[in-house]
Short mmCIF file of C-alpha atoms and ligand atoms in Angstrom, two decimals:
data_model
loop_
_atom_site.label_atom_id
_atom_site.label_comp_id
_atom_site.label_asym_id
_atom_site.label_seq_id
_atom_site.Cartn_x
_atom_site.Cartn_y
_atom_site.Cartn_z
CA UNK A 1 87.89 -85.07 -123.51
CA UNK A 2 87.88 -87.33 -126.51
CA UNK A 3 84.91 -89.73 -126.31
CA UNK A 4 85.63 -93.51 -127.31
CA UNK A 5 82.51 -95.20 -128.49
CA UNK A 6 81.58 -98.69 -128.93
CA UNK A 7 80.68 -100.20 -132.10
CA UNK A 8 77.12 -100.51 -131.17
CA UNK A 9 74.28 -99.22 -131.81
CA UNK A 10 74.12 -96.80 -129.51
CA UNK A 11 77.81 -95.62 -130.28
CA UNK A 12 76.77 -94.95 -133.89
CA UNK A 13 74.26 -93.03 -133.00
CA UNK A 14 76.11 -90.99 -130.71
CA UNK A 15 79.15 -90.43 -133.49
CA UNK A 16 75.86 -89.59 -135.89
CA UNK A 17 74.37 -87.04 -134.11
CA UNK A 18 77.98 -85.59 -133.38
CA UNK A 19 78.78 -85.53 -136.61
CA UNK A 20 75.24 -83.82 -137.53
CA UNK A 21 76.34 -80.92 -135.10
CA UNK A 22 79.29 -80.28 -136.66
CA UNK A 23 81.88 -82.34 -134.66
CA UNK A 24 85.02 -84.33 -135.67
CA UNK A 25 84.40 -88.19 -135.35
CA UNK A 26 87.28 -90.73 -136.00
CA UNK A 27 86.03 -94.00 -137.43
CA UNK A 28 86.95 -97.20 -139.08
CA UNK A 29 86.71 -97.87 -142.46
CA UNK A 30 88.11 -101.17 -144.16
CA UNK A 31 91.26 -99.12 -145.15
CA UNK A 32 92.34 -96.94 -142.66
CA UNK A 33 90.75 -94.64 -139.43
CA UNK A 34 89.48 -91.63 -141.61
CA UNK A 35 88.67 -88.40 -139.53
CA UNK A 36 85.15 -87.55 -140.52
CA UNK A 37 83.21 -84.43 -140.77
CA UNK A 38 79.81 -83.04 -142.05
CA UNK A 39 80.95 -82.62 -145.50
CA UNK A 40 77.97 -80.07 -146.14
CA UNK A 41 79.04 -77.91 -143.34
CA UNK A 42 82.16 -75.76 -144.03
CA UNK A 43 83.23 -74.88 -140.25
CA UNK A 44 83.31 -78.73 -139.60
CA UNK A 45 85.17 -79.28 -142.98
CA UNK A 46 87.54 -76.87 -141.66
CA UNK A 47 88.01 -77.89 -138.44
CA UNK A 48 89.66 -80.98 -139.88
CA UNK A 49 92.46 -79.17 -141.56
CA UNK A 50 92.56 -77.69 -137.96
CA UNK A 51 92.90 -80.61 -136.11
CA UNK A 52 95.28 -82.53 -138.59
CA UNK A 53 97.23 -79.39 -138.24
CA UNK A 54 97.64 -79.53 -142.37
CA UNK A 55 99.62 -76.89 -143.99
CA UNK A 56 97.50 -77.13 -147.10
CA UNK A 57 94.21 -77.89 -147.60
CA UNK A 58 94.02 -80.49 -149.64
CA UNK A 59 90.73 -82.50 -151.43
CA UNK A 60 89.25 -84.67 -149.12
CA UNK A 61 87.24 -87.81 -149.59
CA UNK A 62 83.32 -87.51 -149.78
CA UNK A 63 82.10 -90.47 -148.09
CA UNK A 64 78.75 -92.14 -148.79
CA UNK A 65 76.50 -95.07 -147.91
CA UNK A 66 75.50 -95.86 -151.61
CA UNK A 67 76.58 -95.05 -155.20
CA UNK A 68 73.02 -93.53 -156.05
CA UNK A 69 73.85 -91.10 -152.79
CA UNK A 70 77.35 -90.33 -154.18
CA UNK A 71 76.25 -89.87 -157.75
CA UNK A 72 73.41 -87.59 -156.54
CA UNK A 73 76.52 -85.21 -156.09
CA UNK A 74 78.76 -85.71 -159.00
CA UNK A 75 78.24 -86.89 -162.15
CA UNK A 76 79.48 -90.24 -162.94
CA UNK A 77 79.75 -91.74 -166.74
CA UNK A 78 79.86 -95.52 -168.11
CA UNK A 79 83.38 -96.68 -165.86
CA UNK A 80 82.13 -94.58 -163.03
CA UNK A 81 79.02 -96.82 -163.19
CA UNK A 82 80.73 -100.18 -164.03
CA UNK A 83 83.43 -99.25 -161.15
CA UNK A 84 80.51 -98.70 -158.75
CA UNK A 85 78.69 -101.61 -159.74
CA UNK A 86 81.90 -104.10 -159.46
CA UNK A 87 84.05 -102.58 -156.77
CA UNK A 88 81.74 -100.33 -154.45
CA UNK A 89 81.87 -100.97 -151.36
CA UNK A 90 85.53 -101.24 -151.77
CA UNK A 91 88.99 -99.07 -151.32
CA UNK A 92 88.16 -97.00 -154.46
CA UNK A 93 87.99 -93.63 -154.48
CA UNK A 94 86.67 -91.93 -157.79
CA UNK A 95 87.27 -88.22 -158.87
CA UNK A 96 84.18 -86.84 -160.62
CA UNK A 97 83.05 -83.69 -161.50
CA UNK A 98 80.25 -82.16 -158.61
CA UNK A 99 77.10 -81.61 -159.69
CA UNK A 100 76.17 -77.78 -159.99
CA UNK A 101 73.63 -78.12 -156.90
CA UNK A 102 76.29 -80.02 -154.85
CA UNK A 103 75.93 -79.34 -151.22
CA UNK A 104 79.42 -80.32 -150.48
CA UNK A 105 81.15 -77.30 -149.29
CA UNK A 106 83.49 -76.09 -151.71
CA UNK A 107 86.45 -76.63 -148.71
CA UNK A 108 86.40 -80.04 -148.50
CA UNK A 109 87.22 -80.04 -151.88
CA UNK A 110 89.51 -77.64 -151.91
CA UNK A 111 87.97 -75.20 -154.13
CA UNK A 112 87.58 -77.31 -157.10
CA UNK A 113 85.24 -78.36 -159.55
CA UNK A 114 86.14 -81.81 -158.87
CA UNK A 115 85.04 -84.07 -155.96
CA UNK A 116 86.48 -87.48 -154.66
CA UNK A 117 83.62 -90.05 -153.95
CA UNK A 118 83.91 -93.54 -152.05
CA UNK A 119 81.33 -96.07 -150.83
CA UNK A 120 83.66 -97.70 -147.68
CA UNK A 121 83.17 -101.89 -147.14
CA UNK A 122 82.93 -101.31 -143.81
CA UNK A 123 79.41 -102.30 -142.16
CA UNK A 124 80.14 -99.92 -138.91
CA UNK A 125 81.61 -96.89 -141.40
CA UNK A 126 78.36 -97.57 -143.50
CA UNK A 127 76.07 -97.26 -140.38
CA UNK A 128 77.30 -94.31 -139.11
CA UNK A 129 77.29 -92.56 -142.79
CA UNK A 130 73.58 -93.61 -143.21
CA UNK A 131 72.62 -92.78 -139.67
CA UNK A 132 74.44 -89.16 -140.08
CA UNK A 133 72.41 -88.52 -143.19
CA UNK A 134 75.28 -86.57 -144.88
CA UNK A 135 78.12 -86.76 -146.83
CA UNK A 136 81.36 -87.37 -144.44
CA UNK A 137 84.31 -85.96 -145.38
CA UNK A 138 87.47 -87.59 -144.05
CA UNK A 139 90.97 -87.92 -144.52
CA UNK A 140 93.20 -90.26 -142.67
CA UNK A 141 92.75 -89.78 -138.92
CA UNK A 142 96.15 -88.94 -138.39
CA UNK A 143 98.56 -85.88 -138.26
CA UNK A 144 99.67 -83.87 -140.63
CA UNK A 145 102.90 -85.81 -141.23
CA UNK A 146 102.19 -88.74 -139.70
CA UNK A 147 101.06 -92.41 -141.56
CA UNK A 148 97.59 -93.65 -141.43
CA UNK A 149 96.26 -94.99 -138.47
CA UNK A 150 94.66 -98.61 -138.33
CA UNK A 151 94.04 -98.85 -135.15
CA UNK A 152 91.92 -96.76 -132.69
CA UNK A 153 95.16 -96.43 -130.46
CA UNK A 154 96.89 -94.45 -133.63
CA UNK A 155 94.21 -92.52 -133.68
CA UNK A 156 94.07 -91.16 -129.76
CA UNK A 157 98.13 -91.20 -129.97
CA UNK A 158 97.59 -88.79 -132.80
CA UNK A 159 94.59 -86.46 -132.19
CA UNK A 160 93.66 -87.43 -128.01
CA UNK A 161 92.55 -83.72 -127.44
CA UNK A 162 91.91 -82.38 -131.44
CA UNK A 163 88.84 -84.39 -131.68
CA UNK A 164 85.18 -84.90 -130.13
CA UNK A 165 85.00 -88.97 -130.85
CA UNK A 166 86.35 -92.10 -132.16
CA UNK A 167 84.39 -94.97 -133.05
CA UNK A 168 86.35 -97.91 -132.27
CA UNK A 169 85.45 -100.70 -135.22
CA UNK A 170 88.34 -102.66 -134.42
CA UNK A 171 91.44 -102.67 -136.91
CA UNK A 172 91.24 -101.88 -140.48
CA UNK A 173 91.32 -104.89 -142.66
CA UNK A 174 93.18 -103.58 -145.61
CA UNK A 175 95.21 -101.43 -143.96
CA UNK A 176 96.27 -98.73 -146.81
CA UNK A 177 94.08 -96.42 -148.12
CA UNK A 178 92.01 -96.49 -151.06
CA UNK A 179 92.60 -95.95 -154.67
CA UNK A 180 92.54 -92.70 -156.16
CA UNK A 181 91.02 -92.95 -159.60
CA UNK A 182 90.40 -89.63 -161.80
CA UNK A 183 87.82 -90.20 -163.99
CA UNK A 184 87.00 -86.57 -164.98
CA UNK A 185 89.15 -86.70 -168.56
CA UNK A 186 88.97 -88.92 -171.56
CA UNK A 187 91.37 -91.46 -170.43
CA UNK A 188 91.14 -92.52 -166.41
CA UNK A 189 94.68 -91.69 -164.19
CA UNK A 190 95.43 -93.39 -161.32
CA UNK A 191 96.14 -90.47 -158.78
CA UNK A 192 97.43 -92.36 -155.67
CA UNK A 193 98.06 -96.57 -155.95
CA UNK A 194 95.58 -98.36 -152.96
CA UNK A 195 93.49 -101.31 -151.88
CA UNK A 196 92.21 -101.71 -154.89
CA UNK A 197 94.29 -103.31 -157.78
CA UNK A 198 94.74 -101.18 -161.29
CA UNK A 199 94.56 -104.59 -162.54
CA UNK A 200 91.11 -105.20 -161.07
CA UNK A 201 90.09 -101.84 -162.73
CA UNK A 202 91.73 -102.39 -165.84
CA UNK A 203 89.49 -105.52 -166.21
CA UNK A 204 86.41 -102.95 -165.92
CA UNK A 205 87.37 -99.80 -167.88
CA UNK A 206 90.37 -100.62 -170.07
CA UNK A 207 93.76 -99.00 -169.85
CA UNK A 208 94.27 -96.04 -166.87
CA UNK A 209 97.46 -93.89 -167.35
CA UNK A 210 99.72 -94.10 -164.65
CA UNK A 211 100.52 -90.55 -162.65
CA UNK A 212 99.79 -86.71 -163.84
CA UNK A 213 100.82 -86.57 -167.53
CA UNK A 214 104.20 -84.92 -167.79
CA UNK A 215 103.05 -81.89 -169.42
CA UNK A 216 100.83 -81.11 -166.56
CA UNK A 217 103.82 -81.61 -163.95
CA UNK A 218 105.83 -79.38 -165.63
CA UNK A 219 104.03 -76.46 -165.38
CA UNK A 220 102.97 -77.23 -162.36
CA UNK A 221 106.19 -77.47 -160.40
CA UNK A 222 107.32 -73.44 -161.56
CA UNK A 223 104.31 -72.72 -160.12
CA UNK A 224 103.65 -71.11 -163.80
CA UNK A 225 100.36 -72.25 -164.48
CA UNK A 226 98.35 -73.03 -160.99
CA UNK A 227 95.20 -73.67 -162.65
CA UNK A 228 96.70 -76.49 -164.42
CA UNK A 229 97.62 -77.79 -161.24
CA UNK A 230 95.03 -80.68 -160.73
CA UNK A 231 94.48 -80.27 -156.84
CA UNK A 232 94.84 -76.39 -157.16
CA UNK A 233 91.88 -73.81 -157.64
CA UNK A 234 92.89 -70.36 -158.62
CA UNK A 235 90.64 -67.70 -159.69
CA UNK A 236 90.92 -65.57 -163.48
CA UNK A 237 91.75 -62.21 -162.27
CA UNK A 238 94.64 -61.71 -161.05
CA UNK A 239 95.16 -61.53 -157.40
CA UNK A 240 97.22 -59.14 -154.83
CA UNK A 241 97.97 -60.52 -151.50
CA UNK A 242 98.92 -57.80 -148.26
CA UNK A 243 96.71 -55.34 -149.87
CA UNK A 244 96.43 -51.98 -147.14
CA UNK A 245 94.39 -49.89 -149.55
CA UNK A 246 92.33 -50.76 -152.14
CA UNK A 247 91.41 -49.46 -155.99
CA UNK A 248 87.79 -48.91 -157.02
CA UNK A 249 88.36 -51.24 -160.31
CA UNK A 250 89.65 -54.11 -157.85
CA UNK A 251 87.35 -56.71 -155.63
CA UNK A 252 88.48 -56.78 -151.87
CA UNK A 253 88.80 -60.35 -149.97
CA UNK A 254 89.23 -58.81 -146.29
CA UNK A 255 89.76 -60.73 -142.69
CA UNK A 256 88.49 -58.56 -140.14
CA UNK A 257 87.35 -55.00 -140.54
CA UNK A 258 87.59 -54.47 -144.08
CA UNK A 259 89.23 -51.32 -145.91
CA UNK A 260 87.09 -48.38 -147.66
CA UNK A 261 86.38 -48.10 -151.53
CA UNK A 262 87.10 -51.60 -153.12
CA UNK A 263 84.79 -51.86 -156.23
CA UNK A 264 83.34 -55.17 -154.61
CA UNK A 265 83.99 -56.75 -151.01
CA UNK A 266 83.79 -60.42 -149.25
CA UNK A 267 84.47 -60.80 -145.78
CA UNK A 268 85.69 -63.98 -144.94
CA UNK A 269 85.18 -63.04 -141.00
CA UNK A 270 84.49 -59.66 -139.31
CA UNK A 271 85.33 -61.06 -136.47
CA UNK A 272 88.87 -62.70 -137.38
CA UNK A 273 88.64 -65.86 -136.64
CA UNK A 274 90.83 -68.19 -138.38
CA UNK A 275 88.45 -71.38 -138.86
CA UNK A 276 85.44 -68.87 -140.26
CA UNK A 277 88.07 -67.83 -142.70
CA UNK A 278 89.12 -71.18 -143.71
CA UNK A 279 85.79 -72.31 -144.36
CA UNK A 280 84.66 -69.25 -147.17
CA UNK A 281 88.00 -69.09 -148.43
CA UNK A 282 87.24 -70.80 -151.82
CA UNK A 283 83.06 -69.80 -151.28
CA UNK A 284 84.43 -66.11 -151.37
CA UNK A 285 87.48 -66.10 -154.17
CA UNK A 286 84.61 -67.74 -156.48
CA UNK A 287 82.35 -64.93 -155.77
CA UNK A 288 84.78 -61.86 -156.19
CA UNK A 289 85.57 -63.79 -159.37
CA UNK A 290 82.12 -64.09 -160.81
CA UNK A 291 81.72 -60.59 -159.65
CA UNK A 292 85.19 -58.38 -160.36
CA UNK A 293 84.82 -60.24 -163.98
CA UNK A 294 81.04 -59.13 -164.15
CA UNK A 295 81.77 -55.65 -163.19
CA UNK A 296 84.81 -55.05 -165.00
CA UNK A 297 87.28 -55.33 -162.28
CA UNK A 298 91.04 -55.74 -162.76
CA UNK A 299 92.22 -57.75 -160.14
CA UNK A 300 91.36 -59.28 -156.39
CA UNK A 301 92.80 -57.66 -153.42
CA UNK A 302 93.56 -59.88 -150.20
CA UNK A 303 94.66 -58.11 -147.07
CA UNK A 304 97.06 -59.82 -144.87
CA UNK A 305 95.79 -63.07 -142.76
CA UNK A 306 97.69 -64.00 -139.80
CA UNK A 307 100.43 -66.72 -140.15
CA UNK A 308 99.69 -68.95 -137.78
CA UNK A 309 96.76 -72.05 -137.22
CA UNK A 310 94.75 -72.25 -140.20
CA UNK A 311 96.18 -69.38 -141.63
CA UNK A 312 99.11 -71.30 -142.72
CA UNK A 313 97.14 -73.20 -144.66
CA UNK A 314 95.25 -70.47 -146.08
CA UNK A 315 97.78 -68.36 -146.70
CA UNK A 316 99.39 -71.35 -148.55
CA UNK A 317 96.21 -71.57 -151.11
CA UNK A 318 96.14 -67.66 -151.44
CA UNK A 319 99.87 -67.72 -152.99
CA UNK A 320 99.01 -70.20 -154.96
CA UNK A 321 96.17 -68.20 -156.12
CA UNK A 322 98.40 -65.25 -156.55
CA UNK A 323 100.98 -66.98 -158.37
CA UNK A 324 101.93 -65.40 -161.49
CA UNK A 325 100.59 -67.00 -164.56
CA UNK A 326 100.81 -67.30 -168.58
O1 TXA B 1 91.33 -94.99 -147.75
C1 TXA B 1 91.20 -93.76 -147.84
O2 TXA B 1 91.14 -93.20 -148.92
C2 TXA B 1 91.09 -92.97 -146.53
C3 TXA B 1 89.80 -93.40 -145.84
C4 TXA B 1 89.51 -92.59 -144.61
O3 TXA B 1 88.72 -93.32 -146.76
N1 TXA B 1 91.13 -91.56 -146.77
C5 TXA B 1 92.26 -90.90 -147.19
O4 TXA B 1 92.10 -89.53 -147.37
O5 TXA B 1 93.32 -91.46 -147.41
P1 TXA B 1 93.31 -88.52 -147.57
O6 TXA B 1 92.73 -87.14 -147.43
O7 TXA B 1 94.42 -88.83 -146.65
O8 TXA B 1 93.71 -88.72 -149.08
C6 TXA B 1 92.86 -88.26 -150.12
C7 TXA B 1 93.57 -88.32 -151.44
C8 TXA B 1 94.66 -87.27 -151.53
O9 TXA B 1 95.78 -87.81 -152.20
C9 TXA B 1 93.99 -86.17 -152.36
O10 TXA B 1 94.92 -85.38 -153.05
C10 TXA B 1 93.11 -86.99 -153.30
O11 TXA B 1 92.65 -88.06 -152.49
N2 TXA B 1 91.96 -86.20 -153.77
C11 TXA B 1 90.85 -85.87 -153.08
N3 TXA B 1 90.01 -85.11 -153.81
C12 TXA B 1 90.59 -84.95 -155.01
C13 TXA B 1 90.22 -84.27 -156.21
N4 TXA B 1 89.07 -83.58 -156.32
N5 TXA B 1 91.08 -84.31 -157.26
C14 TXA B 1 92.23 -85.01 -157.16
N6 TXA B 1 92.63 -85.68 -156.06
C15 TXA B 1 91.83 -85.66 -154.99
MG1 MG B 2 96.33 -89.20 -145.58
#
């Protein structure tokens, strides 16, 4: 049963300490109904993707009470600063890159070395962030699919079943979501159009190019070049998907019980579950990266993951990964 809570204090605190064990907790933010998570803790972060029912698992938002919390995890420059002083709390959502000791699982942002930040103008969304005491991660409470919800009726018509909670703090004021600013190359790109103006921000920063430059699209689209791809991680070596045996000179990624002799092995769960998987997916291509390149090996082997649930979506990310490449 999904739990609607009251936006009181005693409701916050319940959606905190949910949150803090690793639920799912719907709540209002001046934008839209986001569908929040412990961003620190992978299995929540995955559970998400779960519950939307994404086929992809795409960044999320990192949502925090202040700027000094945000830019404790990524590192923000001059417009990062001026943005955050002028339109924090606000519908702005920056793209910075993390911090080496960020604890934001490498899930919620899909595997990259990027992270989207926001400080939400929403007293209630604020309350619940600070009273959590972690990051929250959240996309738009809504299915894969389906628009944004601004209401906490969306929400239940959406995910009544998927999710532990919902906070109800009344409709969203703006009512689309935020902007999606990169900030992580020498001139700023607006990523996705939102509730805050490119006008307003233009004022601050100067001029902010308008989409992914067409060079990067290009490649991107073949599939060519995935590491181009701005929202797509893929790893150096090369990588083999439905592997049944495995070389000595190649690193194994395995799902279940794993296969004799690979030169170097990560299990992303013995006991093949779906959800465990999700949630080292990017933790465990990084290390048989680090390590296949360390010890000389040629490639990463991935035996086969189911099709179905999360596996979808992770089976989605390892083709991507696989992809051939220049
Ligand atoms: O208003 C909003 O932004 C709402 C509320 C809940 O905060 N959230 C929201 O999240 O709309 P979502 O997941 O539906 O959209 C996040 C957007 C996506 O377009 C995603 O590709 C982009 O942000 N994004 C997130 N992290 C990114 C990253 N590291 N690099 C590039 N784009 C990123
Ligand atoms: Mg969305």
């Amino acid at each position: 049963m999904i739990e609607v809570l009251t936006d009181n204090q005693a409701g916050i605190a319940r959606a905190a300490a949910i949150l803090r064990a690793g639920g799912l907790v719907a709540f209002g933010t001046e934008t839209v109904y986001g569908l929040g998570a412990d961003a620190t803790n992978a299995r929540a972060v995955a559970a998400i993707f779960e519950a939307k029912g994404r086929p992809h698992f795409n960044p999320l938002i990192c949502h925090y009470a202040t700027a000094e919390a945000a830019f404790a995890h990524v590192r923000a420059d001059a417009r990062a600063l001026v943005l955050a002083e002028r339109l924090w709390p606000g519908p702005l959502t920056l793209v910075l890159p993390r911090r080496p000791d960020c604890p934001v699982a490498l899930l919620a942002g899909a595997g990259l070395d990027t992270l989207a930040v926001r400080v939400p103008a929403h007293a209630t969304a604020l309350a619940l962030i600070r009273s959590a005491e972690v990051p929250v991660a959240a996309p738009s409470a809504n299915r894969s699919g389906q628009v944004s919800p601004t209401t906490v009726n969306h929400v239940l018509e959406g995910l009544k079943g998927r999710i532990d909670a919902v906070l109800d703090s009344g409709p969203c004021r703006v009512g689309v979501e935020s902007t999606v600013l990169d900030l992580t190359g020498p001139r700023p790109v607006l990523l996705r159009p939102g509730g805050a103006t490119v006008e307003a921000i233009e004022a601050l920063i100067g001029p902010v190019g308008r989409g992914i430059p067409h060079a990067v699209a290009q490649a991107a689209t073949g599939l060519r070049s995935p590491g181009l791809m701005v929202s797509h991680y893929a790893p150096s070596l090369p990588v083999r998907l439905d592997a049944r045996t495995v070389a000595p000179d190649e690193a194994l990624l395995t799902f279940g019980p794993g296969l004799p002799g690979a030169g170097a092995m990560f299990n992303l769960s013995p006991t093949a579950d779906l959800a465990e998987a999700a949630s080292r997916l990017f933790e465990g291509l990084r290390v048989l990266d680090a390590t296949g390149i360390r010890l000389g090996l040629r490639a990463i082997a991935v035996m086969t993951v189911p099709d179905t649930g999360l596996g979808l979506a992770i089976n989605d990310r390892l083709r991507r990964a696989a992809a051939p490449r220049d």
